[in-house]
Coordinates of N, CA and C and ligand atoms in Angstrom, one line a residue:
M434 N 100.7 77.7 132.6 CA 100.6 76.2 132.5 C 100.1 76.0 131.1
V435 N 98.9 76.5 131.2 CA 98.0 76.0 129.8 C 98.6 76.7 128.7
I436 N 99.4 77.8 128.7 CA 100.3 78.1 127.7 C 101.5 77.3 127.1
N437 N 102.2 76.8 128.3 CA 103.3 75.5 127.9 C 102.7 74.4 127.4
L438 N 101.6 73.9 127.8 CA 100.9 72.7 127.4 C 100.8 72.9 125.8
L439 N 99.8 74.3 125.3 CA 99.8 74.5 124.3 C 101.2 74.6 123.2
N440 N 101.9 75.2 123.7 CA 103.4 75.2 123.2 C 103.9 73.8 122.8
L441 N 103.7 72.9 123.5 CA 103.9 71.4 123.2 C 103.4 70.9 122.3
F442 N 102.1 71.2 121.9 CA 101.3 70.6 120.9 C 101.8 71.8 119.6
F443 N 101.5 73.0 119.8 CA 101.4 73.8 118.7 C 102.5 74.7 118.9
P444 N 103.9 74.6 118.9 CA 105.4 75.3 119.4 C 104.9 77.0 118.6
R445 N 105.2 77.7 119.3 CA 105.0 79.0 118.7 C 106.6 79.4 118.2
V446 N 106.5 79.8 116.9 CA 107.8 80.1 115.9 C 107.9 81.6 115.9
C447 N 109.1 81.8 115.9 CA 109.3 83.2 115.5 C 109.1 83.7 114.0
L448 N 108.3 84.8 113.7 CA 107.8 85.1 112.4 C 108.9 85.4 111.4
G449 N 109.9 85.8 112.1 CA 111.1 86.1 111.2 C 111.9 84.9 110.7
C450 N 112.3 84.1 111.7 CA 113.4 83.0 111.1 C 112.8 81.7 111.6
S451 N 111.5 81.4 112.2 CA 111.0 80.0 112.3 C 111.4 79.1 113.6
T452 N 112.4 79.9 114.4 CA 113.0 79.2 115.5 C 112.0 79.4 116.6
H453 N 111.8 78.1 117.5 CA 111.1 78.2 118.6 C 110.9 79.5 119.5
L454 N 109.9 79.8 119.8 CA 110.0 80.9 120.7 C 110.0 80.7 122.1
G455 N 110.8 81.3 122.9 CA 111.0 81.1 124.5 C 109.8 81.9 124.9
D456 N 109.4 81.3 126.5 CA 108.3 81.7 126.9 C 107.8 83.3 127.4
N457 N 109.0 83.9 127.2 CA 108.7 85.4 127.4 C 109.0 86.1 126.2
E458 N 108.6 85.3 125.0 CA 109.0 85.9 123.5 C 107.7 86.0 122.9
T459 N 107.0 87.0 122.1 CA 106.1 86.9 121.3 C 106.4 87.4 120.0
Y460 N 105.8 87.1 118.9 CA 105.9 87.5 117.8 C 107.3 87.1 117.0
L461 N 108.3 87.5 117.5 CA 109.6 87.5 117.2 C 110.8 87.0 118.3
C462 N 111.6 86.4 118.0 CA 112.7 86.0 118.7 C 113.4 87.2 118.8
G463 N 114.1 87.2 120.0 CA 115.0 88.4 120.7 C 116.0 88.6 119.7
L464 N 117.0 87.7 118.8 CA 117.7 88.1 117.7 C 116.9 89.0 116.5
C465 N 115.9 88.6 116.1 CA 115.2 88.8 114.9 C 114.8 90.5 115.4
R466 N 114.1 90.3 116.8 CA 113.6 92.0 117.1 C 114.6 92.8 117.4
H467 N 116.0 92.4 117.8 CA 117.0 93.0 117.5 C 117.4 93.7 116.3
N468 N 117.2 92.9 115.4 CA 118.0 92.8 113.7 C 116.8 93.6 113.0
L469 N 115.7 93.8 113.5 CA 114.8 94.5 112.6 C 115.2 96.0 112.0
P470 N 115.2 96.1 110.7 CA 115.8 97.3 110.5 C 114.8 98.6 110.3
V471 N 114.5 99.4 111.7 CA 113.6 100.4 111.8 C 114.0 101.6 111.4
T472 N 113.4 102.5 110.6 CA 113.5 103.7 109.9 C 113.8 104.7 110.7
N473 N 113.1 104.7 111.9 CA 112.8 105.9 112.7 C 112.5 107.2 112.1
F474 N 111.8 107.0 111.0 CA 111.5 108.4 109.9 C 110.8 109.1 110.9
H475 N 109.9 108.7 111.4 CA 108.7 110.0 112.0 C 109.5 110.6 113.3
F476 N 110.5 109.8 114.0 CA 111.4 110.6 115.1 C 112.0 111.4 114.7
D477 N 112.9 111.5 113.1 CA 114.1 112.1 112.6 C 113.2 113.0 111.7
Q478 N 112.2 113.3 111.6 CA 111.5 114.1 110.7 C 112.2 114.0 109.4
N479 N 112.3 112.6 109.0 CA 112.7 112.3 107.7 C 111.6 112.1 106.5
D480 N 112.0 112.9 105.6 CA 110.6 113.1 104.9 C 111.0 112.0 103.1
T481 N 111.4 110.9 103.5 CA 111.8 109.7 102.5 C 110.3 109.5 102.0
V482 N 109.4 109.2 102.9 CA 108.0 108.6 102.1 C 107.4 109.8 101.5
K483 N 107.3 110.7 102.3 CA 106.7 112.1 101.5 C 107.5 112.4 100.2
N484 N 108.6 112.2 100.4 CA 109.4 112.8 99.1 C 108.9 111.5 98.0
A485 N 108.8 110.2 98.3 CA 108.5 109.0 97.4 C 107.2 109.7 96.6
L486 N 106.4 110.5 97.3 CA 105.0 110.8 96.6 C 105.1 112.6 96.2
Y487 N 106.1 113.1 96.3 CA 106.3 114.2 96.2 C 105.7 114.9 94.6
G488 N 105.0 116.0 94.7 CA 104.3 116.3 93.4 C 103.2 115.1 92.8
R489 N 102.8 114.5 93.2 CA 101.3 113.8 92.9 C 100.4 114.0 93.9
I490 N 101.0 113.8 95.2 CA 100.1 113.9 96.5 C 100.7 114.8 97.5
K491 N 99.8 115.7 98.1 CA 100.0 116.4 99.1 C 99.9 115.9 100.3
L492 N 100.8 115.6 101.3 CA 100.5 114.9 102.4 C 100.8 115.5 103.6
E493 N 100.4 115.7 104.8 CA 101.0 116.0 105.8 C 102.1 115.4 106.7
Q494 N 101.7 114.0 107.2 CA 103.0 113.4 107.8 C 102.8 112.0 106.7
A495 N 104.2 111.6 106.9 CA 104.2 109.9 106.3 C 105.6 109.4 106.7
T496 N 105.2 108.1 107.2 CA 106.3 107.3 107.7 C 106.1 106.1 107.3
A497 N 106.9 105.2 107.5 CA 107.0 103.5 107.4 C 107.8 103.2 108.6
L498 N 107.7 102.0 109.1 CA 108.1 101.5 110.3 C 109.6 100.8 110.1
L499 N 109.7 99.9 108.9 CA 110.6 99.4 108.5 C 111.3 99.3 107.1
H500 N 112.3 99.1 106.9 CA 112.9 99.1 105.4 C 112.7 97.8 105.2
F501 N 112.3 97.8 104.1 CA 112.1 96.5 103.0 C 113.3 96.1 102.4
S502 N 113.8 94.7 102.7 CA 114.8 94.4 101.4 C 114.5 93.0 101.2
K503 N 114.7 92.4 99.8 CA 114.6 91.1 99.6 C 115.4 90.3 100.5
K504 N 114.8 88.9 100.9 CA 115.4 88.1 101.7 C 115.5 88.5 102.9
G505 N 115.2 89.8 103.5 CA 115.7 90.0 104.8 C 114.5 89.6 106.1
I506 N 114.6 89.7 107.1 CA 113.5 89.6 108.1 C 112.2 90.0 107.7
V507 N 112.4 91.5 107.4 CA 111.0 92.0 107.0 C 110.3 91.5 105.6
Q508 N 110.9 91.0 104.7 CA 110.4 90.2 103.7 C 109.9 88.7 104.4
Q509 N 110.3 88.0 105.3 CA 109.7 86.9 106.0 C 108.5 87.3 106.4
L510 N 108.5 88.4 107.4 CA 107.2 89.0 108.0 C 106.0 89.1 106.8
M511 N 106.4 89.9 105.9 CA 105.3 90.3 104.9 C 105.0 89.1 104.6
H512 N 105.8 88.0 104.1 CA 105.2 86.6 103.5 C 104.2 86.0 104.4
N513 N 104.9 85.8 105.9 CA 104.1 85.2 106.9 C 102.6 85.9 106.9
L514 N 102.6 87.1 106.8 CA 101.3 88.1 106.9 C 100.4 88.1 106.0
K515 N 100.9 87.9 104.8 CA 100.2 87.8 103.5 C 99.6 86.7 103.1
Y516 N 100.9 85.5 103.0 CA 100.5 84.1 102.4 C 100.2 82.9 103.5
R517 N 100.6 83.3 104.5 CA 100.2 81.9 105.6 C 99.6 82.3 106.7
G518 N 98.6 83.2 106.6 CA 97.6 83.4 107.5 C 98.2 84.0 108.9
H519 N 99.3 84.4 108.9 CA 99.6 85.4 110.2 C 99.5 86.5 110.2
E520 N 98.1 86.8 110.6 CA 97.6 88.1 110.6 C 97.9 88.8 111.8
E521 N 98.7 88.1 112.6 CA 99.1 88.8 114.1 C 100.4 89.6 113.7
V522 N 100.9 89.3 112.6 CA 102.1 90.5 112.1 C 101.6 91.7 112.0
G523 N 100.4 91.9 111.6 CA 99.9 93.3 111.3 C 100.0 93.8 112.7
E524 N 99.2 93.0 113.6 CA 98.7 93.2 115.0 C 99.9 94.0 115.6
F525 N 101.1 93.1 115.5 CA 102.5 93.4 116.2 C 103.0 94.6 115.6
L526 N 103.1 94.9 114.5 CA 103.6 96.0 113.9 C 103.0 97.4 114.3
G527 N 101.7 97.2 114.2 CA 100.7 98.3 114.4 C 100.8 98.6 115.9
K528 N 101.0 97.5 116.8 CA 101.0 98.1 118.2 C 102.3 99.0 118.5
W529 N 103.2 98.3 117.8 CA 104.8 98.9 117.9 C 104.8 100.4 117.4
L530 N 104.2 100.5 116.1 CA 104.0 101.8 115.8 C 103.0 102.8 116.2
G531 N 102.1 102.2 116.4 CA 101.0 103.2 117.2 C 101.5 103.8 118.6
E532 N 102.5 103.0 119.5 CA 103.2 103.3 120.7 C 103.9 104.6 120.3
E533 N 104.9 104.5 119.0 CA 105.8 105.3 118.6 C 105.0 106.6 118.4
L534 N 104.0 106.4 117.4 CA 103.4 107.7 117.0 C 102.6 108.2 117.8
K535 N 102.0 107.8 118.8 CA 101.2 108.5 120.1 C 102.0 109.6 120.9
S536 N 103.4 109.3 120.8 CA 104.6 110.1 121.6 C 104.6 111.6 120.8
L537 N 104.1 111.7 119.5 CA 104.8 112.8 118.6 C 103.5 113.4 118.5
T538 N 103.7 114.9 118.7 CA 102.9 115.9 118.4 C 102.2 116.1 117.0
A539 N 103.1 115.7 115.9 CA 102.8 115.4 114.4 C 101.5 114.8 114.3
Y540 N 101.7 113.5 115.2 CA 100.4 112.7 114.8 C 99.2 112.8 115.7
K541 N 99.5 113.7 116.6 CA 97.9 114.2 117.4 C 97.2 114.6 116.7
A542 N 97.2 115.2 115.4 CA 96.0 116.0 114.7 C 95.1 114.7 114.1
I543 N 95.7 113.5 113.9 CA 94.8 112.6 113.3 C 93.3 112.2 113.9
D544 N 92.4 112.2 112.9 CA 91.0 111.9 113.3 C 90.9 110.8 112.9
V545 N 91.3 109.9 112.0 CA 90.6 108.5 111.9 C 91.7 107.9 110.9
V546 N 92.0 106.2 111.2 CA 92.8 105.7 110.5 C 91.6 104.7 109.4
I547 N 92.5 105.0 108.2 CA 91.5 104.0 106.9 C 92.6 103.4 106.6
P548 N 92.4 102.1 106.2 CA 93.3 101.2 105.7 C 93.1 101.0 104.1
V549 N 94.0 100.7 103.4 CA 94.0 100.5 101.9 C 93.1 99.2 101.8
P550 N 92.1 99.4 101.0 CA 91.4 97.9 100.7 C 92.0 97.1 99.8
L551 N 91.1 95.5 100.2 CA 91.5 94.7 99.3 C 90.1 94.6 98.3
H552 N 90.5 94.2 97.1 CA 89.1 94.0 96.5 C 88.6 92.8 97.1
R553 N 87.2 92.8 96.9 CA 86.3 91.9 97.7 C 86.5 90.6 97.2
S554 N 86.9 90.2 96.2 CA 87.4 88.7 95.5 C 88.7 88.4 96.2
K555 N 89.6 89.2 96.5 CA 91.0 88.8 97.1 C 90.7 88.8 98.6
L556 N 89.9 89.7 99.2 CA 89.4 89.3 100.6 C 88.8 87.9 100.9
R557 N 88.0 87.4 100.0 CA 87.5 86.1 100.5 C 88.5 85.2 100.1
Q558 N 89.3 85.4 98.9 CA 90.5 84.4 98.9 C 91.6 84.4 100.2
R559 N 91.9 85.6 100.7 CA 92.7 85.5 101.6 C 92.4 85.4 103.2
G560 N 90.8 85.8 103.3 CA 90.0 85.5 104.4 C 90.3 87.2 105.3
Y561 N 91.2 87.7 104.9 CA 91.4 88.9 105.8 C 91.9 89.8 105.1
N562 N 91.9 91.5 105.4 CA 92.8 92.3 104.8 C 93.8 92.4 105.8
Q563 N 95.3 92.2 105.3 CA 96.3 92.2 105.9 C 96.7 93.6 106.8
V564 N 96.2 94.4 106.1 CA 96.3 96.1 107.0 C 95.6 96.1 108.1
T565 N 94.2 95.3 108.2 CA 93.0 95.6 109.0 C 94.0 95.7 110.5
K566 N 94.4 94.6 110.7 CA 94.8 94.8 112.3 C 95.9 95.8 112.6
F567 N 96.9 96.1 111.7 CA 97.8 97.1 111.8 C 97.0 98.7 112.1
G568 N 96.3 98.8 111.1 CA 95.4 100.0 111.4 C 94.6 100.1 112.7
Q569 N 94.1 99.0 113.1 CA 93.0 98.9 114.3 C 94.2 99.2 115.5
E570 N 95.4 98.6 115.4 CA 96.2 99.1 116.7 C 96.4 100.3 116.6
I571 N 97.1 101.0 115.6 CA 97.4 102.2 115.4 C 96.1 103.2 116.0
A572 N 94.9 102.8 115.2 CA 93.8 103.7 115.6 C 93.7 103.5 117.2
K573 N 93.8 102.7 117.8 CA 93.5 102.2 119.3 C 94.9 103.1 120.2
A574 N 95.8 103.0 119.5 CA 96.8 104.0 120.4 C 96.8 105.2 120.2
L575 N 96.2 105.8 118.9 CA 96.1 107.4 119.0 C 94.8 107.6 119.4
E576 N 94.0 106.7 119.9 CA 92.6 106.9 120.4 C 91.7 107.6 119.4
V577 N 91.6 107.1 118.3 CA 90.9 107.6 117.0 C 89.9 106.4 116.6
D578 N 89.2 106.8 115.6 CA 88.3 105.9 114.7 C 89.4 105.0 113.9
F579 N 88.6 103.7 113.5 CA 89.3 103.3 112.6 C 87.9 102.7 111.6
N580 N 88.3 103.4 109.9 CA 87.2 103.1 109.3 C 87.6 102.5 107.9
D581 N 87.0 100.9 108.1 CA 87.5 100.3 106.8 C 86.2 100.2 105.7
L582 N 85.3 101.0 106.0 CA 84.0 101.2 105.0 C 84.2 102.2 104.0
V583 N 84.5 103.4 104.2 CA 84.3 104.4 103.1 C 85.2 104.0 102.1
L584 N 86.3 103.7 102.1 CA 87.4 103.5 100.7 C 87.1 102.0 100.1
Q585 N 86.8 102.0 99.0 CA 86.5 100.6 98.3 C 87.5 100.3 97.1
K586 N 88.0 99.4 96.9 CA 88.7 99.0 95.5 C 88.0 98.1 94.9
T587 N 87.6 98.8 93.6 CA 86.9 98.1 92.5 C 87.8 97.8 91.5
L588 N 87.5 96.8 90.7 CA 88.4 96.5 89.5 C 87.9 97.4 88.4
A589 N 88.6 98.0 87.7 CA 88.5 98.8 86.6 C 87.9 98.0 85.3
T590 N 87.3 98.7 84.8 CA 86.6 98.2 83.5 C 87.6 98.2 82.3
K591 N 87.4 97.7 81.3 CA 88.5 97.7 80.6 C 88.7 99.1 79.9
T592 N 87.6 99.8 79.6 CA 87.7 101.2 78.9 C 88.4 101.7 80.2
Q593 N 88.3 101.9 81.3 CA 89.0 102.6 82.3 C 90.4 102.2 82.3
V594 N 90.6 101.1 82.1 CA 92.2 100.5 82.2 C 92.9 101.4 81.1
F595 N 92.0 101.1 79.8 CA 92.6 101.9 78.6 C 92.8 103.4 78.9
K596 N 92.0 104.1 79.5 CA 92.0 105.2 79.9 C 93.1 105.6 80.6
D597 N 93.5 105.1 81.7 CA 94.5 104.9 82.8 C 95.6 105.0 82.2
R598 N 96.0 104.2 81.0 CA 97.3 103.8 80.5 C 97.9 105.0 79.7
L599 N 96.5 105.8 79.1 CA 97.2 106.8 78.3 C 97.3 108.1 79.4
L600 N 96.5 107.8 80.6 CA 96.6 109.1 81.5 C 97.9 109.1 82.3
R601 N 98.2 107.9 82.7 CA 99.5 107.5 83.6 C 99.9 106.4 83.0
T602 N 101.3 106.3 83.9 CA 102.2 105.1 83.5 C 101.9 104.0 84.3
S603 N 101.4 104.3 85.5 CA 101.6 102.8 86.4 C 100.8 101.9 86.0
G604 N 99.5 102.1 85.1 CA 98.9 100.8 84.4 C 98.4 100.0 85.6
D605 N 98.0 100.4 86.8 CA 97.3 99.7 87.8 C 95.9 99.4 87.4
A606 N 95.4 98.0 87.3 CA 94.0 97.9 86.8 C 93.0 98.1 87.7
A607 N 93.4 98.6 89.0 CA 92.5 98.7 90.0 C 92.0 100.2 90.4
T608 N 91.0 100.7 90.3 CA 90.6 102.1 90.9 C 90.1 102.0 92.5
F609 N 90.0 102.9 93.2 CA 89.4 103.1 94.4 C 88.4 104.1 94.2
S610 N 87.3 103.7 95.3 CA 86.0 104.7 95.3 C 85.7 105.0 96.6
I611 N 85.0 106.0 96.6 CA 84.5 106.2 98.2 C 83.3 106.2 98.1
S612 N 82.3 105.4 99.5 CA 81.3 105.0 99.4 C 80.3 106.3 100.1
E613 N 81.0 107.1 101.1 CA 80.2 108.0 101.6 C 81.2 109.1 102.1
N614 N 80.9 110.4 102.2 CA 81.8 111.1 102.7 C 81.5 112.1 103.5
Q615 N 80.0 112.2 104.1 CA 79.9 113.1 105.2 C 80.3 113.2 106.4
S616 N 80.6 112.2 106.9 CA 81.0 112.0 108.4 C 82.5 112.4 108.3
L617 N 83.1 112.6 107.0 CA 84.7 112.4 107.0 C 85.2 114.0 106.6
K618 N 84.2 114.7 106.2 CA 84.3 116.1 105.9 C 85.1 116.9 106.9
G619 N 86.5 117.4 106.4 CA 87.4 118.3 107.2 C 88.3 117.4 107.9
K620 N 88.2 115.9 108.3 CA 89.0 115.4 108.8 C 90.4 115.0 108.4
H621 N 91.2 114.8 109.2 CA 92.7 114.3 109.2 C 92.6 112.6 109.1
I622 N 92.9 112.2 107.8 CA 93.1 110.9 107.8 C 94.4 110.5 107.9
L623 N 94.8 109.2 108.4 CA 95.9 108.4 108.6 C 95.5 107.2 107.7
L624 N 96.1 107.0 106.3 CA 95.9 106.2 105.4 C 97.1 105.0 105.7
V625 N 96.8 103.8 106.1 CA 97.8 102.9 106.0 C 97.9 101.6 105.1
D626 N 99.1 101.4 105.2 CA 99.0 100.0 104.1 C 100.3 99.1 104.5
D627 N 100.6 98.2 103.7 CA 101.5 97.1 104.1 C 102.9 97.9 103.8
I628 N 103.3 97.8 102.3 CA 104.9 98.3 102.0 C 104.3 99.4 100.9
I629 N 105.2 100.2 101.1 CA 105.3 101.1 99.9 C 106.3 101.3 99.1
T630 N 106.1 100.9 97.6 CA 107.2 100.7 96.4 C 107.0 101.9 95.7
T631 N 106.3 101.7 94.7 CA 106.4 103.4 93.8 C 105.6 104.1 94.3
G632 N 104.6 104.0 95.1 CA 103.6 105.0 95.8 C 102.2 105.0 95.2
A633 N 102.3 104.2 93.9 CA 101.2 104.4 93.2 C 99.7 104.0 93.9
T634 N 99.5 103.0 94.7 CA 98.2 102.7 95.5 C 98.0 103.7 96.4
I635 N 98.9 104.4 97.1 CA 99.0 105.4 98.2 C 98.3 106.4 97.6
E636 N 98.7 106.9 96.2 CA 98.3 107.7 95.6 C 96.9 107.7 94.9
S637 N 96.6 106.7 94.5 CA 95.2 106.4 93.8 C 94.1 106.4 95.1
C638 N 94.6 106.0 96.3 CA 93.8 105.8 97.3 C 93.5 107.2 97.9
A639 N 94.6 108.0 97.9 CA 94.5 109.4 98.2 C 93.7 110.3 97.2
N640 N 93.9 109.9 96.4 CA 93.1 110.9 95.1 C 91.6 110.5 95.3
A641 N 91.4 109.6 95.8 CA 90.1 109.2 96.1 C 89.3 110.0 97.2
L642 N 90.3 109.6 98.3 CA 90.1 110.4 99.5 C 89.8 111.8 99.4
F643 N 90.6 112.6 98.6 CA 90.7 114.2 98.4 C 89.4 114.7 97.6
R644 N 88.4 113.7 97.5 CA 87.3 114.0 96.8 C 86.3 114.7 98.0
I645 N 86.6 114.2 99.5 CA 85.9 114.7 100.6 C 86.4 115.9 100.7
E646 N 85.4 116.9 100.9 CA 85.6 118.2 101.2 C 86.8 118.7 102.4
G647 N 87.7 119.0 102.3 CA 88.4 119.5 103.3 C 89.2 118.5 104.1
V648 N 89.4 117.5 103.4 CA 90.5 116.3 104.3 C 91.8 116.8 104.0
K649 N 92.8 116.2 105.2 CA 94.3 116.4 105.0 C 94.5 114.8 105.2
I650 N 95.7 114.2 104.4 CA 96.2 112.9 104.5 C 97.3 112.9 105.2
S651 N 97.6 111.7 105.9 CA 98.9 111.4 106.0 C 99.0 109.6 105.9
V652 N 100.2 109.5 105.9 CA 100.5 107.9 105.7 C 101.3 107.3 106.8
A653 N 101.1 106.0 106.9 CA 101.9 105.2 107.8 C 101.9 103.6 107.1
T654 N 102.9 103.0 107.0 CA 103.2 101.9 106.4 C 104.1 101.1 107.2
M655 N 103.7 99.6 107.1 CA 104.8 98.9 108.0 C 106.0 98.8 107.4
A656 N 106.3 98.7 106.1 CA 107.3 99.0 105.5 C 107.7 99.8 104.5
I657 N 109.1 100.2 103.8 CA 109.1 100.8 102.7 C 110.1 100.3 102.2
T658 N 109.9 100.0 100.6 CA 111.1 99.4 99.9 C 112.2 100.3 99.5
D659 N 113.5 100.0 99.5 CA 114.8 101.1 99.6 C 114.8 101.3 98.2
Ligands
ZN953 ZN1 113.9 85.1 114.7

């Protein structure tokens, strides 16, 4: 009753297409849910994500829940998550992927979930890291720790950017650093992010995390650009 009354004043709408949700629908309407372009990479032992980073970093497991295409439902979901305050998109996708991963032997070796961090100024501006809830839900499903303190994003100095451009082609002006590493020695980390496109962000984060002795890294993202 309370829910129905709330719905009257603040109608719950589908995060994919903005139609009103029925009483038994959450996050997405039935049609959008049915039409979500799931990859099933982790079920099919499909190496698309791993291959995207092949030769750059060594990954144990790597998957993405959805295919991202411009103008599709997934783009709408990502837009709602990043720019319209709908942090619950990450919760929804994290619960979904977490349920799937916990049934797979390959992911049982994970010890800790770490999200790709936002820079402090961006975090202040958005109010939340859009990957936090996604990572927390996956950690909960896998019954492991969630650690959003160890990996940090720092803006590179001009000199660093210049050096980066000389050394690499990605030209990302941000760098990632680790704040401590004792507790993560020898751990298997699941690094989580929203969308994987060129893989440059994942690569930078993984390179920072690989400074911790004996770590293994796997990757899970909400979506992958085709
Ligand atoms: Zn919908």
